[in-house]
Amino acid sequence: MGTWSHEPFGNDTACDWAAELEESAGFVVIEQAFDQVIADKDEEFIDADVGCVAHAAAEVLAQILGQGTEELDALDGVTQWIDQLDTQPTTALIQKSIIALEILTQENSELDELWQDSDDYEDWTQNINELKEILKSKS
């Protein structure tokens, strides 16, 4: 995983997922990101790429709700996708995002393990917690 920042779109996997999001309609791709993490929560291992996508999807939801944690200037396609939405996320989807974010810091999360081995672990967990608080306040 090429990573340059603790922020949700600070890695190659999330940026690749952004292209998939831009080609989609509605919240299906976002919900799939959360569903994958939730489905894997009891597995021995939650893949880092799955976690990166869920982290980015949570940031997109926060942006839609008017309070993201990251400037998305470099991701014009994502901001255009958000601007073209004609509906808001459901409470159920927001709640799924919170559950997925909580799972990302579990012991079996490869993403959490990788961040623990970095100097930016506190920044990463702070971002996860900030996103959870934003999303909880909107659900």
Tab-separated table of N, CA, C and O in Angstrom, residues 8-98:
chain	number	residue	atom	x	y	z
A	8	PRO	N	-7.960	9.849	5.138
A	8	PRO	CA	-8.668	8.774	4.430
A	8	PRO	C	-8.220	8.547	2.984
A	8	PRO	O	-8.141	7.406	2.540
A	9	PHE	N	-7.928	9.604	2.257
A	9	PHE	CA	-7.493	9.447	0.867
A	9	PHE	C	-5.978	9.589	0.727
A	9	PHE	O	-5.479	9.890	-0.350
A	10	GLY	N	-5.243	9.321	1.793
A	10	GLY	CA	-3.790	9.432	1.786
A	10	GLY	C	-3.086	8.155	1.403
A	10	GLY	O	-1.981	7.875	1.895
A	11	ASN	N	-3.703	7.355	0.535
A	11	ASN	CA	-3.086	6.097	0.094
A	11	ASN	C	-3.613	5.706	-1.279
A	11	ASN	O	-4.667	6.168	-1.709
A	12	ASP	N	-2.842	4.858	-1.958
A	12	ASP	CA	-3.185	4.430	-3.317
A	12	ASP	C	-4.524	3.705	-3.386
A	12	ASP	O	-5.300	3.907	-4.323
A	13	THR	N	-4.795	2.845	-2.422
A	13	THR	CA	-6.017	2.048	-2.451
A	13	THR	C	-7.257	2.937	-2.430
A	13	THR	O	-8.193	2.734	-3.207
A	14	ALA	N	-7.263	3.931	-1.541
A	14	ALA	CA	-8.414	4.834	-1.455
A	14	ALA	C	-8.569	5.650	-2.729
A	14	ALA	O	-9.694	5.872	-3.194
A	15	CYS	N	-7.462	6.084	-3.294
A	15	CYS	CA	-7.532	6.865	-4.539
A	15	CYS	C	-8.026	6.009	-5.699
A	15	CYS	O	-8.779	6.486	-6.548
A	16	ASP	N	-7.632	4.737	-5.731
A	16	ASP	CA	-8.157	3.826	-6.748
A	16	ASP	C	-9.665	3.634	-6.552
A	16	ASP	O	-10.427	3.611	-7.518
A	17	TRP	N	-10.095	3.491	-5.304
A	17	TRP	CA	-11.513	3.334	-5.005
A	17	TRP	C	-12.295	4.579	-5.426
A	17	TRP	O	-13.438	4.478	-5.876
A	18	ALA	N	-11.678	5.751	-5.321
A	18	ALA	CA	-12.340	7.003	-5.715
A	18	ALA	C	-12.792	6.935	-7.171
A	18	ALA	O	-13.879	7.417	-7.512
A	19	ALA	N	-11.968	6.320	-8.012
A	19	ALA	CA	-12.344	6.180	-9.426
A	19	ALA	C	-13.591	5.304	-9.567
A	19	ALA	O	-14.470	5.592	-10.390
A	20	GLU	N	-13.670	4.257	-8.764
A	20	GLU	CA	-14.859	3.390	-8.778
A	20	GLU	C	-16.087	4.170	-8.298
A	20	GLU	O	-17.172	4.069	-8.881
A	21	LEU	N	-15.915	4.962	-7.252
A	21	LEU	CA	-17.011	5.782	-6.737
A	21	LEU	C	-17.525	6.741	-7.803
A	21	LEU	O	-18.730	6.872	-8.003
A	22	GLU	N	-16.610	7.391	-8.507
A	22	GLU	CA	-16.977	8.377	-9.527
A	22	GLU	C	-17.832	7.777	-10.636
A	22	GLU	O	-18.632	8.477	-11.251
A	23	GLU	N	-17.673	6.490	-10.888
A	23	GLU	CA	-18.424	5.813	-11.946
A	23	GLU	C	-19.760	5.265	-11.447
A	23	GLU	O	-20.539	4.731	-12.234
A	24	SER	N	-20.011	5.394	-10.161
A	24	SER	CA	-21.210	4.788	-9.582
A	24	SER	C	-22.333	5.811	-9.447
A	24	SER	O	-22.132	7.006	-9.632
A	25	ALA	N	-23.499	5.293	-9.107
A	25	ALA	CA	-24.659	6.143	-8.831
A	25	ALA	C	-25.212	5.736	-7.468
A	25	ALA	O	-25.216	4.558	-7.124
A	26	GLY	N	-25.657	6.686	-6.708
A	26	GLY	CA	-26.208	6.380	-5.397
A	26	GLY	C	-25.133	5.941	-4.414
A	26	GLY	O	-23.944	6.187	-4.613
A	27	PHE	N	-25.566	5.274	-3.377
A	27	PHE	CA	-24.680	4.930	-2.268
A	27	PHE	C	-24.210	3.476	-2.274
A	27	PHE	O	-23.622	3.020	-1.290
A	28	VAL	N	-24.440	2.748	-3.364
A	28	VAL	CA	-24.131	1.316	-3.409
A	28	VAL	C	-22.652	1.043	-3.142
A	28	VAL	O	-22.312	0.182	-2.322
A	29	VAL	N	-21.765	1.745	-3.784
A	29	VAL	CA	-20.326	1.501	-3.637
A	29	VAL	C	-19.872	1.831	-2.218
A	29	VAL	O	-19.030	1.136	-1.640
A	30	ILE	N	-20.435	2.869	-1.645
A	30	ILE	CA	-20.109	3.239	-0.265
A	30	ILE	C	-20.595	2.152	0.692
A	30	ILE	O	-19.860	1.698	1.571
A	31	GLU	N	-21.828	1.717	0.507
A	31	GLU	CA	-22.374	0.687	1.390
A	31	GLU	C	-21.591	-0.617	1.268
A	31	GLU	O	-21.341	-1.296	2.268
A	32	GLN	N	-21.179	-0.971	0.062
A	32	GLN	CA	-20.371	-2.181	-0.130
A	32	GLN	C	-19.069	-2.112	0.661
A	32	GLN	O	-18.618	-3.125	1.211
A	33	ALA	N	-18.470	-0.936	0.735
A	33	ALA	CA	-17.223	-0.767	1.486
A	33	ALA	C	-17.444	-1.087	2.965
A	33	ALA	O	-16.633	-1.790	3.590
A	34	PHE	N	-18.529	-0.593	3.524
A	34	PHE	CA	-18.822	-0.860	4.938
A	34	PHE	C	-19.227	-2.316	5.147
A	34	PHE	O	-18.813	-2.949	6.118
A	35	ASP	N	-20.040	-2.852	4.221
A	35	ASP	CA	-20.489	-4.238	4.340
A	35	ASP	C	-19.313	-5.212	4.342
A	35	ASP	O	-19.338	-6.203	5.084
A	36	GLN	N	-18.288	-4.926	3.540
A	36	GLN	CA	-17.131	-5.827	3.478
A	36	GLN	C	-16.403	-5.875	4.823
A	36	GLN	O	-16.050	-6.941	5.315
A	37	VAL	N	-16.183	-4.721	5.430
A	37	VAL	CA	-15.511	-4.678	6.735
A	37	VAL	C	-16.367	-5.380	7.788
A	37	VAL	O	-15.850	-6.182	8.583
A	38	ILE	N	-17.649	-5.106	7.779
A	38	ILE	CA	-18.545	-5.708	8.765
A	38	ILE	C	-18.594	-7.227	8.579
A	38	ILE	O	-18.573	-7.980	9.561
A	39	ALA	N	-18.622	-7.690	7.346
A	39	ALA	CA	-18.639	-9.128	7.069
A	39	ALA	C	-17.358	-9.807	7.555
A	39	ALA	O	-17.385	-10.971	7.970
A	40	ASP	N	-16.246	-9.092	7.524
A	40	ASP	CA	-14.945	-9.667	7.899
A	40	ASP	C	-14.603	-9.474	9.375
A	40	ASP	O	-13.556	-9.919	9.830
A	41	LYS	N	-15.488	-8.836	10.150
A	41	LYS	CA	-15.136	-8.437	11.520
A	41	LYS	C	-14.734	-9.596	12.419
A	41	LYS	O	-13.922	-9.417	13.322
A	42	ASP	N	-15.262	-10.779	12.176
A	42	ASP	CA	-14.936	-11.927	13.017
A	42	ASP	C	-13.891	-12.843	12.389
A	42	ASP	O	-13.573	-13.892	12.949
A	43	GLU	N	-13.380	-12.433	11.236
A	43	GLU	CA	-12.333	-13.205	10.586
A	43	GLU	C	-11.020	-13.029	11.345
A	43	GLU	O	-10.850	-12.086	12.115
A	44	GLU	N	-10.090	-13.912	11.074
A	44	GLU	CA	-8.777	-13.816	11.708
A	44	GLU	C	-8.057	-12.542	11.290
A	44	GLU	O	-7.248	-11.997	12.036
A	45	PHE	N	-8.429	-12.028	10.113
A	45	PHE	CA	-7.645	-10.964	9.502
A	45	PHE	C	-8.553	-10.114	8.618
A	45	PHE	O	-9.258	-10.646	7.775
A	46	ILE	N	-8.564	-8.799	8.826
A	46	ILE	CA	-9.286	-7.876	7.944
A	46	ILE	C	-8.239	-7.190	7.076
A	46	ILE	O	-7.367	-6.483	7.579
A	47	ASP	N	-8.316	-7.406	5.787
A	47	ASP	CA	-7.319	-6.902	4.839
A	47	ASP	C	-7.201	-5.377	4.900
A	47	ASP	O	-8.214	-4.670	4.996
A	48	ALA	N	-5.971	-4.891	4.815
A	48	ALA	CA	-5.712	-3.442	4.878
A	48	ALA	C	-6.416	-2.694	3.752
A	48	ALA	O	-6.924	-1.585	3.968
A	49	ASP	N	-6.453	-3.266	2.564
A	49	ASP	CA	-7.120	-2.585	1.446
A	49	ASP	C	-8.610	-2.409	1.715
A	49	ASP	O	-9.184	-1.357	1.410
A	50	VAL	N	-9.234	-3.419	2.293
A	50	VAL	CA	-10.651	-3.334	2.653
A	50	VAL	C	-10.852	-2.205	3.665
A	50	VAL	O	-11.787	-1.409	3.563
A	51	GLY	N	-9.931	-2.099	4.609
A	51	GLY	CA	-10.002	-1.040	5.608
A	51	GLY	C	-9.799	0.342	5.017
A	51	GLY	O	-10.504	1.293	5.379
A	52	CYS	N	-8.857	0.463	4.094
A	52	CYS	CA	-8.602	1.757	3.440
A	52	CYS	C	-9.833	2.248	2.698
A	52	CYS	O	-10.172	3.438	2.749
A	53	VAL	N	-10.503	1.346	2.029
A	53	VAL	CA	-11.703	1.713	1.269
A	53	VAL	C	-12.816	2.161	2.219
A	53	VAL	O	-13.485	3.175	1.972
A	54	ALA	N	-13.006	1.455	3.318
A	54	ALA	CA	-14.044	1.834	4.276
A	54	ALA	C	-13.733	3.184	4.915
A	54	ALA	O	-14.642	4.001	5.120
A	55	HIS	N	-12.468	3.439	5.203
A	55	HIS	CA	-12.058	4.726	5.774
A	55	HIS	C	-12.387	5.847	4.785
A	55	HIS	O	-12.962	6.880	5.157
A	56	ALA	N	-12.062	5.651	3.522
A	56	ALA	CA	-12.358	6.651	2.495
A	56	ALA	C	-13.865	6.827	2.316
A	56	ALA	O	-14.361	7.953	2.169
A	57	ALA	N	-14.607	5.726	2.349
A	57	ALA	CA	-16.066	5.809	2.201
A	57	ALA	C	-16.688	6.602	3.350
A	57	ALA	O	-17.613	7.395	3.139
A	58	ALA	N	-16.160	6.430	4.553
A	58	ALA	CA	-16.663	7.202	5.702
A	58	ALA	C	-16.370	8.689	5.520
A	58	ALA	O	-17.197	9.539	5.857
A	59	GLU	N	-15.202	9.000	4.961
A	59	GLU	CA	-14.882	10.407	4.694
A	59	GLU	C	-15.852	10.993	3.674
A	59	GLU	O	-16.316	12.120	3.830
A	60	VAL	N	-16.191	10.236	2.644
A	60	VAL	CA	-17.148	10.717	1.641
A	60	VAL	C	-18.497	10.998	2.301
A	60	VAL	O	-19.108	12.036	2.047
A	61	LEU	N	-18.941	10.094	3.169
A	61	LEU	CA	-20.210	10.345	3.872
A	61	LEU	C	-20.131	11.625	4.702
A	61	LEU	O	-21.062	12.430	4.687
A	62	ALA	N	-19.031	11.796	5.426
A	62	ALA	CA	-18.869	13.009	6.238
A	62	ALA	C	-18.887	14.254	5.354
A	62	ALA	O	-19.502	15.267	5.706
A	63	GLN	N	-18.251	14.176	4.197
A	63	GLN	CA	-18.243	15.306	3.250
A	63	GLN	C	-19.661	15.602	2.763
A	63	GLN	O	-20.063	16.759	2.685
A	64	ILE	N	-20.413	14.555	2.444
A	64	ILE	CA	-21.795	14.728	1.992
A	64	ILE	C	-22.615	15.442	3.068
A	64	ILE	O	-23.451	16.294	2.766
A	65	LEU	N	-22.319	15.109	4.312
A	65	LEU	CA	-23.058	15.683	5.435
A	65	LEU	C	-22.508	17.041	5.855
A	65	LEU	O	-22.955	17.620	6.831
A	66	GLY	N	-21.526	17.542	5.109
A	66	GLY	CA	-21.033	18.896	5.302
A	66	GLY	C	-19.896	19.081	6.284
A	66	GLY	O	-19.577	20.200	6.661
A	67	GLN	N	-19.237	17.972	6.698
A	67	GLN	CA	-18.216	18.116	7.720
A	67	GLN	C	-17.143	17.036	7.617
A	67	GLN	O	-16.949	16.249	8.541
A	68	GLY	N	-16.400	17.001	6.535
A	68	GLY	CA	-15.335	16.032	6.387
A	68	GLY	C	-14.086	16.417	7.170
A	68	GLY	O	-14.015	17.488	7.772
A	69	THR	N	-13.098	15.535	7.114
A	69	THR	CA	-11.841	15.774	7.833
A	69	THR	C	-10.681	16.097	6.907
A	69	THR	O	-9.592	16.378	7.372
A	70	GLU	N	-10.914	16.025	5.608
A	70	GLU	CA	-9.832	16.155	4.631
A	70	GLU	C	-10.278	17.060	3.481
A	70	GLU	O	-11.417	16.992	3.039
A	71	GLU	N	-9.351	17.872	2.989
A	71	GLU	CA	-9.614	18.657	1.783
A	71	GLU	C	-9.567	17.708	0.584
A	71	GLU	O	-8.599	16.963	0.427
A	72	LEU	N	-10.572	17.734	-0.241
A	72	LEU	CA	-10.630	16.824	-1.389
A	72	LEU	C	-10.323	17.543	-2.701
A	72	LEU	O	-10.725	17.085	-3.768
A	73	ASP	N	-9.601	18.652	-2.633
A	73	ASP	CA	-9.290	19.439	-3.830
A	73	ASP	C	-8.652	18.615	-4.940
A	73	ASP	O	-8.929	18.822	-6.120
A	74	ALA	N	-7.789	17.675	-4.586
A	74	ALA	CA	-7.089	16.876	-5.592
A	74	ALA	C	-7.987	15.777	-6.162
A	74	ALA	O	-7.609	15.109	-7.121
A	75	LEU	N	-9.154	15.586	-5.582
A	75	LEU	CA	-10.066	14.528	-6.018
A	75	LEU	C	-11.323	15.138	-6.628
A	75	LEU	O	-12.429	14.985	-6.127
A	76	ASP	N	-11.126	15.848	-7.741
A	76	ASP	CA	-12.240	16.542	-8.394
A	76	ASP	C	-13.415	15.630	-8.699
A	76	ASP	O	-14.566	16.025	-8.562
A	77	GLY	N	-13.116	14.406	-9.118
A	77	GLY	CA	-14.186	13.473	-9.451
A	77	GLY	C	-15.059	13.144	-8.255
A	77	GLY	O	-16.276	13.000	-8.385
A	78	VAL	N	-14.446	13.039	-7.081
A	78	VAL	CA	-15.214	12.745	-5.871
A	78	VAL	C	-16.088	13.946	-5.501
A	78	VAL	O	-17.271	13.783	-5.185
A	79	THR	N	-15.531	15.128	-5.563
A	79	THR	CA	-16.333	16.306	-5.218
A	79	THR	C	-17.469	16.501	-6.226
A	79	THR	O	-18.575	16.891	-5.842
A	80	GLN	N	-17.211	16.223	-7.504
A	80	GLN	CA	-18.285	16.306	-8.503
A	80	GLN	C	-19.359	15.266	-8.224
A	80	GLN	O	-20.553	15.538	-8.359
A	81	TRP	N	-18.929	14.058	-7.842
A	81	TRP	CA	-19.877	12.996	-7.520
A	81	TRP	C	-20.768	13.441	-6.367
A	81	TRP	O	-21.991	13.285	-6.416
A	82	ILE	N	-20.159	14.015	-5.340
A	82	ILE	CA	-20.920	14.502	-4.182
A	82	ILE	C	-21.893	15.601	-4.609
A	82	ILE	O	-23.057	15.596	-4.219
A	83	ASP	N	-21.413	16.524	-5.423
A	83	ASP	CA	-22.251	17.644	-5.864
A	83	ASP	C	-23.456	17.181	-6.685
A	83	ASP	O	-24.485	17.860	-6.712
A	84	GLN	N	-23.333	16.048	-7.369
A	84	GLN	CA	-24.415	15.564	-8.226
A	84	GLN	C	-25.459	14.733	-7.476
A	84	GLN	O	-26.496	14.399	-8.036
A	85	LEU	N	-25.182	14.409	-6.217
A	85	LEU	CA	-26.142	13.614	-5.452
A	85	LEU	C	-27.450	14.375	-5.277
A	85	LEU	O	-27.447	15.577	-5.044
A	86	ASP	N	-28.553	13.646	-5.367
A	86	ASP	CA	-29.844	14.288	-5.142
A	86	ASP	C	-30.539	13.734	-3.903
A	86	ASP	O	-31.692	14.048	-3.642
A	87	THR	N	-29.832	12.885	-3.147
A	87	THR	CA	-30.373	12.349	-1.898
A	87	THR	C	-29.291	12.397	-0.827
A	87	THR	O	-28.102	12.504	-1.133
A	88	GLN	N	-29.715	12.293	0.397
A	88	GLN	CA	-28.796	12.231	1.536
A	88	GLN	C	-28.680	10.777	1.996
A	88	GLN	O	-29.601	9.983	1.775
A	89	PRO	N	-27.574	10.434	2.638
A	89	PRO	CA	-27.438	9.063	3.143
A	89	PRO	C	-28.470	8.780	4.228
A	89	PRO	O	-28.857	9.678	4.980
A	90	THR	N	-28.893	7.536	4.296
A	90	THR	CA	-29.855	7.134	5.317
A	90	THR	C	-29.163	7.009	6.672
A	90	THR	O	-27.939	6.859	6.749
A	91	THR	N	-29.964	7.046	7.711
A	91	THR	CA	-29.436	6.834	9.062
A	91	THR	C	-28.789	5.454	9.161
A	91	THR	O	-27.747	5.296	9.791
A	92	ALA	N	-29.389	4.466	8.530
A	92	ALA	CA	-28.841	3.104	8.565
A	92	ALA	C	-27.442	3.060	7.941
A	92	ALA	O	-26.545	2.382	8.460
A	93	LEU	N	-27.247	3.771	6.842
A	93	LEU	CA	-25.933	3.798	6.199
A	93	LEU	C	-24.919	4.511	7.093
A	93	LEU	O	-23.783	4.057	7.230
A	94	ILE	N	-25.320	5.594	7.692
A	94	ILE	CA	-24.415	6.318	8.598
A	94	ILE	C	-24.033	5.416	9.768
A	94	ILE	O	-22.863	5.359	10.164
A	95	GLN	N	-24.985	4.675	10.305
A	95	GLN	CA	-24.696	3.767	11.414
A	95	GLN	C	-23.746	2.652	10.985
A	95	GLN	O	-22.861	2.266	11.742
A	96	LYS	N	-23.911	2.152	9.767
A	96	LYS	CA	-22.971	1.153	9.239
A	96	LYS	C	-21.558	1.726	9.165
A	96	LYS	O	-20.589	1.036	9.444
A	97	SER	N	-21.454	2.983	8.765
A	97	SER	CA	-20.132	3.604	8.658
A	97	SER	C	-19.448	3.677	10.014
A	97	SER	O	-18.244	3.435	10.125
A	98	ILE	N	-20.205	3.972	11.044
A	98	ILE	CA	-19.657	4.054	12.396
A	98	ILE	C	-19.178	2.678	12.857
A	98	ILE	O	-18.085	2.540	13.410
